[in-house]
PDB file of C-alpha atoms in Angstrom:
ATOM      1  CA  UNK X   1     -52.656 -57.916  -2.371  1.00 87.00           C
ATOM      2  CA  UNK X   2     -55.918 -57.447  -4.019  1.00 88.00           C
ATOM      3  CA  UNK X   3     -55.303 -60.380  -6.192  1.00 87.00           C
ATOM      4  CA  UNK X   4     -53.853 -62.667  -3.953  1.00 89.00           C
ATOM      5  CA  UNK X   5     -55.694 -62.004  -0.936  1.00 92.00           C
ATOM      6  CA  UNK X   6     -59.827 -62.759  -0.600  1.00 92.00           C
ATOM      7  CA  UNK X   7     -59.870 -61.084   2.940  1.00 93.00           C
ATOM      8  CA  UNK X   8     -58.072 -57.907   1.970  1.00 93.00           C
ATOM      9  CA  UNK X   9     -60.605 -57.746  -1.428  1.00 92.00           C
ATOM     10  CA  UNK X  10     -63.372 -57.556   1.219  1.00 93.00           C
ATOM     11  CA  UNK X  11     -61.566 -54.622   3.239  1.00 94.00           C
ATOM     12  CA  UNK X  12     -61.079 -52.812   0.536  1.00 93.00           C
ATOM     13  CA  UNK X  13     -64.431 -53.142  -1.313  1.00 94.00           C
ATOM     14  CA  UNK X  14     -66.105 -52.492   2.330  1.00 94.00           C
ATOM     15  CA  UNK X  15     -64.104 -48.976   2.739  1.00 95.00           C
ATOM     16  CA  UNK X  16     -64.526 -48.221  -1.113  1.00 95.00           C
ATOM     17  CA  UNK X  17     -68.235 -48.102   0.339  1.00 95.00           C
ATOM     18  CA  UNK X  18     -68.011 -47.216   3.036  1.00 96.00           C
ATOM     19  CA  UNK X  19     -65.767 -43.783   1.895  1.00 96.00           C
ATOM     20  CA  UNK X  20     -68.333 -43.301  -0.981  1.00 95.00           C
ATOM     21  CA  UNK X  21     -71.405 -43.290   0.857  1.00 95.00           C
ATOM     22  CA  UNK X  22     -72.771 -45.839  -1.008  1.00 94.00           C
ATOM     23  CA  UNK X  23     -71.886 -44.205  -4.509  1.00 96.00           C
ATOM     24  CA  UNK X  24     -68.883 -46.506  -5.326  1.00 94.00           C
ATOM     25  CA  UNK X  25     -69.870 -50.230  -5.047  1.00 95.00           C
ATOM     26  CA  UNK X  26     -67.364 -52.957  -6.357  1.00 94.00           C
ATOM     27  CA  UNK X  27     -67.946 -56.507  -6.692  1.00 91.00           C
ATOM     28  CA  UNK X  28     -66.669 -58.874  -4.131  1.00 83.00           C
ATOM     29  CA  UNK X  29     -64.119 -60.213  -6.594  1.00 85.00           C
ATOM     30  CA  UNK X  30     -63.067 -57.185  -7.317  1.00 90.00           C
ATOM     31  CA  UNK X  31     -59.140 -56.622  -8.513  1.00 90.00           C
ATOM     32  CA  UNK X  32     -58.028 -53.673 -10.538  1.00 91.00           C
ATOM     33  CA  UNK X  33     -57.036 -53.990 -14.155  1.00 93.00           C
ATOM     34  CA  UNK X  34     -55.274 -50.497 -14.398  1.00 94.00           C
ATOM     35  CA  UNK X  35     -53.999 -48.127 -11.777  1.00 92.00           C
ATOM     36  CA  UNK X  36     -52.742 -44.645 -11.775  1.00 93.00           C
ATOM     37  CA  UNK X  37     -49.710 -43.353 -10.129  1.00 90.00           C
ATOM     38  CA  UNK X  38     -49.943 -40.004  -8.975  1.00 89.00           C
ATOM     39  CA  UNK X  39     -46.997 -38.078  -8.853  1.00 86.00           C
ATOM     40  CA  UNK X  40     -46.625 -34.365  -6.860  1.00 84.00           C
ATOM     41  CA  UNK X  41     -45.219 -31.720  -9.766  1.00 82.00           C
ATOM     42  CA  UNK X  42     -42.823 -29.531  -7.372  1.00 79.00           C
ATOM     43  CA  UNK X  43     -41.452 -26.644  -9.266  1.00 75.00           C
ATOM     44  CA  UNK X  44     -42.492 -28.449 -12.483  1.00 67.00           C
ATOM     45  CA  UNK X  45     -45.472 -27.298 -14.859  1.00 72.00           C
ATOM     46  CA  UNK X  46     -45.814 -30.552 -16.777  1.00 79.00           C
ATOM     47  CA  UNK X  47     -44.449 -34.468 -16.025  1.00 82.00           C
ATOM     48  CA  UNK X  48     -42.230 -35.333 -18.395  1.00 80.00           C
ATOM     49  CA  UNK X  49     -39.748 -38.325 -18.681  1.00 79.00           C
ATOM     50  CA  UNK X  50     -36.663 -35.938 -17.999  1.00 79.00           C
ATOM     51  CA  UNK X  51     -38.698 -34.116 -15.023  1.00 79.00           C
ATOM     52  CA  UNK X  52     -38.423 -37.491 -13.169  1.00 82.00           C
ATOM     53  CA  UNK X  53     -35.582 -38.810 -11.351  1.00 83.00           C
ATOM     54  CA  UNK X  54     -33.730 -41.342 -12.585  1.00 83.00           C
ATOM     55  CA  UNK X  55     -34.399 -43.702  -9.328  1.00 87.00           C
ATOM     56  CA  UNK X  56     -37.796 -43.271  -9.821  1.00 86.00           C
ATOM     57  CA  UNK X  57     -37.490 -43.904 -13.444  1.00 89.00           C
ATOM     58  CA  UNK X  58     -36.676 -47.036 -12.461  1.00 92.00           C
ATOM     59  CA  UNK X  59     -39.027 -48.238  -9.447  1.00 92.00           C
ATOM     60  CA  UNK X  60     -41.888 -46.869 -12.069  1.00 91.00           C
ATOM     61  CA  UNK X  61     -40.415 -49.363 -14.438  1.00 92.00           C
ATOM     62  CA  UNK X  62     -40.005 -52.026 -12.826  1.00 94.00           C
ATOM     63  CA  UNK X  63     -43.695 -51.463 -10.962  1.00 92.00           C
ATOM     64  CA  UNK X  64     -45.271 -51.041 -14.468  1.00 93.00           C
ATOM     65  CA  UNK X  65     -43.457 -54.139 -15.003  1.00 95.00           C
ATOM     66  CA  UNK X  66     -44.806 -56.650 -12.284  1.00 94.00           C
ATOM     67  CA  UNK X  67     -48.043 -55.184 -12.705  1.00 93.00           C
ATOM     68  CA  UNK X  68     -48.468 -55.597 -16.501  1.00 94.00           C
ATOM     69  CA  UNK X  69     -47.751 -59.785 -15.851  1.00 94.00           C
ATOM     70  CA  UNK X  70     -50.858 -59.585 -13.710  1.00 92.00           C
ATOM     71  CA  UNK X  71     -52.906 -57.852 -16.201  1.00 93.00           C
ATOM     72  CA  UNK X  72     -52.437 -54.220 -15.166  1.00 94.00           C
ATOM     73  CA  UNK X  73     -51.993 -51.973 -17.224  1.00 94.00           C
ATOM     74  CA  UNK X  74     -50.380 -48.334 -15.390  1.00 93.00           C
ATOM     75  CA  UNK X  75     -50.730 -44.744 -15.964  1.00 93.00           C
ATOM     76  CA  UNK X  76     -48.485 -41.828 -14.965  1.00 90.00           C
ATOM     77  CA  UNK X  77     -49.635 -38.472 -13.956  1.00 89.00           C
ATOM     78  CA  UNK X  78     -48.732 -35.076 -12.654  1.00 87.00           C
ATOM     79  CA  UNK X  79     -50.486 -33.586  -9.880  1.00 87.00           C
ATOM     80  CA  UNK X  80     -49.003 -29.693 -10.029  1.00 84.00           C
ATOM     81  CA  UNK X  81     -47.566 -28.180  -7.030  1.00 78.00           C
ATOM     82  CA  UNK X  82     -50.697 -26.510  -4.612  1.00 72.00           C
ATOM     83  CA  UNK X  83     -52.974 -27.977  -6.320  1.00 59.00           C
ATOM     84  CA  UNK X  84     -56.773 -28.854  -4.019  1.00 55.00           C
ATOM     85  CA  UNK X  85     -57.905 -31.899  -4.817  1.00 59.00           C
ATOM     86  CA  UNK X  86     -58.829 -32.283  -8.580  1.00 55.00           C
ATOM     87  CA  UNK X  87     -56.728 -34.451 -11.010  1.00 51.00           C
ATOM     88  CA  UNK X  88     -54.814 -32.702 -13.961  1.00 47.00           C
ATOM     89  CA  UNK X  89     -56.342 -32.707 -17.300  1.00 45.00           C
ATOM     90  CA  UNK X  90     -55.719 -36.022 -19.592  1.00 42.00           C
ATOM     91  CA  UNK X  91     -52.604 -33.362 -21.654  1.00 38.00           C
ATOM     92  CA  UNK X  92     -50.430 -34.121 -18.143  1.00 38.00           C
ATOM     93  CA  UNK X  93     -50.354 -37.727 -18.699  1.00 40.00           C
ATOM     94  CA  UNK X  94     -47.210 -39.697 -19.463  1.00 41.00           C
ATOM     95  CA  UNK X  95     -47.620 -43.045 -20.268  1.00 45.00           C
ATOM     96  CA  UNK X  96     -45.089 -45.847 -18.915  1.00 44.00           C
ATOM     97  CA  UNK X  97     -43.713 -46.267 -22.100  1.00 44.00           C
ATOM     98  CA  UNK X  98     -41.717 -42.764 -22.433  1.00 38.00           C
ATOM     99  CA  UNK X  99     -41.164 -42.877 -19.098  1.00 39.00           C
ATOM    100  CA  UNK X 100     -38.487 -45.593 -19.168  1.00 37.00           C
ATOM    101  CA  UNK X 101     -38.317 -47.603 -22.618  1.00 34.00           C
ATOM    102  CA  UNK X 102     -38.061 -51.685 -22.089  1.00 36.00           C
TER     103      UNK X 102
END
């Protein structure tokens, strides 16, 4: 929707803001060229291809996919299990690519 829609770059952009405190500021034309998907690490210490189900194999895939004829580029990571608010370190990362080949 960011790329399609000019109203729902402005929402976004305003709450980015707006949510920051004035830290963040985007440009109005503002549409992401890479994106992370975060995934929740229950009972699993790392994020591995085989730690994910095959369904979701898949919908990452196929997501990666659709976004990569746009021009964005996607990034898998673990977030482990009770974790407070603060993003693994860049060793938890699985890229798209081992994730589901083709």
């Amino acid at each position: 929707m960011l790329q399609e829609s000019a109203r729902v770059r402005a929402e976004f952009t305003a709450k980015v803001t707006r949510l920051s405190a004035g830290r963040r500021v985007l440009p109005d034309d503002f549409t992401p060229s890479r994106i992370i998907l975060a995934m929740l690490l229950k009972n699993r210490e790392r994020l591995t291809p085989d730690s994910v189900f095959g369904f979701s194999q898949i919908t990452i895939a196929q997501t990666a996919k659709a976004l990569a004829a746009r021009g964005v580029t996607v990034e898998v990571i673990g977030i482990p299990e009770g974790d407070s608010g603060t993003l693994p370190l860049p060793s938890c990362r699985a890229g798209i690519g081992a994730v589901v080949p083709g």
